[in-house]
Structures are given as structure tokens and as C-alpha cells.
XYZ file of C-alpha atoms in Angstrom:
167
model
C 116.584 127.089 160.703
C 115.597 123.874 160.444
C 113.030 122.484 162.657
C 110.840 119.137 163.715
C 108.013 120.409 161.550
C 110.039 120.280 158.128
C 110.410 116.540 159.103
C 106.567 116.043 158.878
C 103.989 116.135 155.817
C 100.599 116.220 156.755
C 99.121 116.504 152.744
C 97.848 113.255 152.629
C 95.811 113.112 155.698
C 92.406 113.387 154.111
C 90.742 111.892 150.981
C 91.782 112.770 147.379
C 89.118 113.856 144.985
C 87.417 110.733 143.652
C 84.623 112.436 141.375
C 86.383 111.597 138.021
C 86.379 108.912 135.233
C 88.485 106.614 137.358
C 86.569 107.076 140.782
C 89.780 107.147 142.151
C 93.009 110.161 143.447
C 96.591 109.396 143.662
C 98.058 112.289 146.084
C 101.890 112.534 145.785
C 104.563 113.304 148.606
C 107.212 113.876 146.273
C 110.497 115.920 146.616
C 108.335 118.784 145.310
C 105.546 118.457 148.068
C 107.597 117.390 150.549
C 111.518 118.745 150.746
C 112.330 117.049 153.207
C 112.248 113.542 150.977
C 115.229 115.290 149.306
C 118.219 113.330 148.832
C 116.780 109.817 150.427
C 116.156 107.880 147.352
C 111.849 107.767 148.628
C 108.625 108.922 147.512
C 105.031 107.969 148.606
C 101.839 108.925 147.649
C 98.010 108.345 148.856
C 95.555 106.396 146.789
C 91.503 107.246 147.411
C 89.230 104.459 145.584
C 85.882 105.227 145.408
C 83.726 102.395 144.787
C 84.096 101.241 141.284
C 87.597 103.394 141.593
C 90.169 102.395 139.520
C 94.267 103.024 138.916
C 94.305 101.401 135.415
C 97.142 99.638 134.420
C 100.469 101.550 134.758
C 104.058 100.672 135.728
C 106.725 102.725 137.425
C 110.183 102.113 135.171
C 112.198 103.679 137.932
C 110.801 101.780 141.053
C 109.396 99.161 143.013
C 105.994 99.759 144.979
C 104.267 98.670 148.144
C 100.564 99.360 149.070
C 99.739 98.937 152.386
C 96.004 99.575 152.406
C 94.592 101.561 155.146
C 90.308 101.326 154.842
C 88.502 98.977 152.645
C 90.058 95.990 150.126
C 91.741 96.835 147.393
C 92.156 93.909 144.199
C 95.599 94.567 142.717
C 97.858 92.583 140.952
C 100.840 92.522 138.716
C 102.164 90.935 134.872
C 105.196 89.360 135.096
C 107.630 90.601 132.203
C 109.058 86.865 131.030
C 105.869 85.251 131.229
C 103.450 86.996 131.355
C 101.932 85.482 134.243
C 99.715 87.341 136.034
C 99.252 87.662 139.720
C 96.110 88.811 141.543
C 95.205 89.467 145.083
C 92.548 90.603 147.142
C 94.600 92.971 149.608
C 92.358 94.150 153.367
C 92.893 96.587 155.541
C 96.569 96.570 157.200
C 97.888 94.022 154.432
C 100.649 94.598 152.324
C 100.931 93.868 148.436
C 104.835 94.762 146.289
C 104.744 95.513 142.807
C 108.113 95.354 141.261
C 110.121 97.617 139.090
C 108.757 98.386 135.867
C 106.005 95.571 136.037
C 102.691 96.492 134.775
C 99.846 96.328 138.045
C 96.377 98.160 138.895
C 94.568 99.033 141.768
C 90.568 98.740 141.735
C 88.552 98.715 145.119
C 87.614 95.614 145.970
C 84.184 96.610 147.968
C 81.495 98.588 148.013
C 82.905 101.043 150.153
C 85.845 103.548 149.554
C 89.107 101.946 150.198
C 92.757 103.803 150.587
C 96.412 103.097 150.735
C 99.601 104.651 151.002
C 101.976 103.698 148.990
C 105.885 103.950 148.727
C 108.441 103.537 146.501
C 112.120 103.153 146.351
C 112.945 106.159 144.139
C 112.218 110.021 144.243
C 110.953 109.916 140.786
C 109.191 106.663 140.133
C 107.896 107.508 136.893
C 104.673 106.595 135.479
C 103.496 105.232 132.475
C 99.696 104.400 131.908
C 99.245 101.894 129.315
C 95.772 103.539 128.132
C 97.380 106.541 127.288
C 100.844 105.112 126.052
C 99.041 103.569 123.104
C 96.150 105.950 122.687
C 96.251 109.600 124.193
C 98.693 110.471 121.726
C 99.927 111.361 117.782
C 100.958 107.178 117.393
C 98.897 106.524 114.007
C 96.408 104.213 114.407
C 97.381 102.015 111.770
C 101.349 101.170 113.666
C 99.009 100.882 117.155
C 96.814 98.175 115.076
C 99.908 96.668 113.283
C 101.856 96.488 116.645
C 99.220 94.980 118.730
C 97.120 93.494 117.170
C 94.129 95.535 117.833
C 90.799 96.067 115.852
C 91.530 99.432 113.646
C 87.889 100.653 114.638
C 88.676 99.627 118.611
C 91.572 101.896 118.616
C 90.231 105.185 116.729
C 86.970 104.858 119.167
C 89.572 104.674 121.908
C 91.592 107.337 120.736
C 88.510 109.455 120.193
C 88.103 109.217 123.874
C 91.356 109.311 125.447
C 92.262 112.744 123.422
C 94.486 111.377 120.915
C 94.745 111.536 117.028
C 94.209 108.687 114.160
């Protein structure tokens, strides 16, 4: 029996955990979280930036993104793929900021207070790649990640050392 409750999510109505190395939770309304999503072609989620918070540079291959921040001001911006030109903005409360489809962008509060947003995007599965831990939090030898980017060898195995992965 379906009712007007299934319709209605109410996991994202306070603050994500921000006491980590980013400063910073992402709280997902999936299909998995949220059934009723099923079959739409959405997701959303909730971002919580602490100050200094930070969503480091990620894209979503499946999806384009808006942020519409909801407290604080959140810096974000985008690289384009044929240029590489990048675009930066200083988003405030109530604004809105897209981030197209497979794009590269980051979210860092812009303040000295916490900031949050919601976010949506036009897919149930977005995907997510996080560029730190594409090249680095995994078994990619260090010498192809210095060889294909042009990286300083002892750069990368100091990174790696951190992010978990292997030389």
C-alpha cells in the first residue's frame, strides 16, 4: 500500500559528518536511500562544508549537476574538456551553479562558516570519479603515473603513501 510518506525523504535534513580530512559530507538520496527515485532518471544528495571543507576535484561521467547552496558561500568551478578553460565562481546562499556531464569541478566553502547545498543530478547513478584517487589510491605503478603526467616520481610515491595506494 502505497502511501504520501513513501513520496518523502527526510535523510538529508540535518548536517553530514564534517570531522574528516576533507572537512566536508556528501549525503546521498539515491535509488537505494530513497525508492521512491526509482525509475525517474534523478538522484540528489546533500553537501556539509565545514570551514576549510573541501569536495576535491571529481566528475560525474553519467550526469550533469546543479548546486543550489542553502547556508554559507560555496567557491566551485568547473574544467572545460576542449580547452581546458577553467571556470570559477563564488556561489551565496539561494544561488545556483551547473556542472556539466563528465567535467571535472570542486566544491570548497567559501567562508568562515559552514556552508551546504543540495545538489541534483540528471541520472540515478551519476558516478563518481575523484581525480586524487584515480591516479593515486590504487596498484597504477608509479613510474606510468609519472610517465603519463608528467609528475615528479618522489611527488607521486609521497602521494600514494598517503592516499593508500602502492608504488
Amino acid at each position: 500500500m502505497v502511501t504520501a510518506a513513501d513520496f518523502v525523504f527526510k535523510g538529508i535534513v540535518t548536517s553530514g559528518n564534517t570531522t574528516n580530512i576533507i572537512n566536508a559530507a556528501v549525503t546521498p538520496v539515491f535509488v537505494q536511500q530513497f525508492p521512491a527515485l526509482n525509475g525517474l532518471g534523478l538522484s540528489t544528495a546533500r553537501l556539509d562544508l565545514a570551514p576549510g571543507g573541501v569536495i576535491p576535484l571529481h566528475t560525474h561521467p553519467a550526469a550533469n549537476e546543479i548546486l543550489v547552496v542553502t547556508s554559507g558561500v560555496i567557491k566551485a568551478g568547473f574544467i572545460t574538456s576542449s580547452s581546458n578553460k577553467v571556470y570559477i565562481a563564488t556561489v551565496k546562499k539561494g544561488e545556483v551553479m551547473v556542472f556539466p556531464q563528465g567535467l571535472l569541478h570542486f566544491q570548497i566553502n567559501g567562508g568562515g562558516v559552514p556552508a551546504s547545498a543540495v545538489v541534483t543530478f540528471n541520472s540515478p547513478e551519476p558516478g563518481l570519479q575523484i581525480l586524487d584517487f584515480a591516479l593515486f589510491a590504487n596498484d597504477f605503478p608509479t613510474e606510468l603515473v609519472t610517465g603519463t603526467t608528467f609528475l615528479d616520481p618522489a611527488l607521486v610515491k609521497k602521494l600514494k603513501g598517503v592516499l593508500g595506494g602502492t608504488n
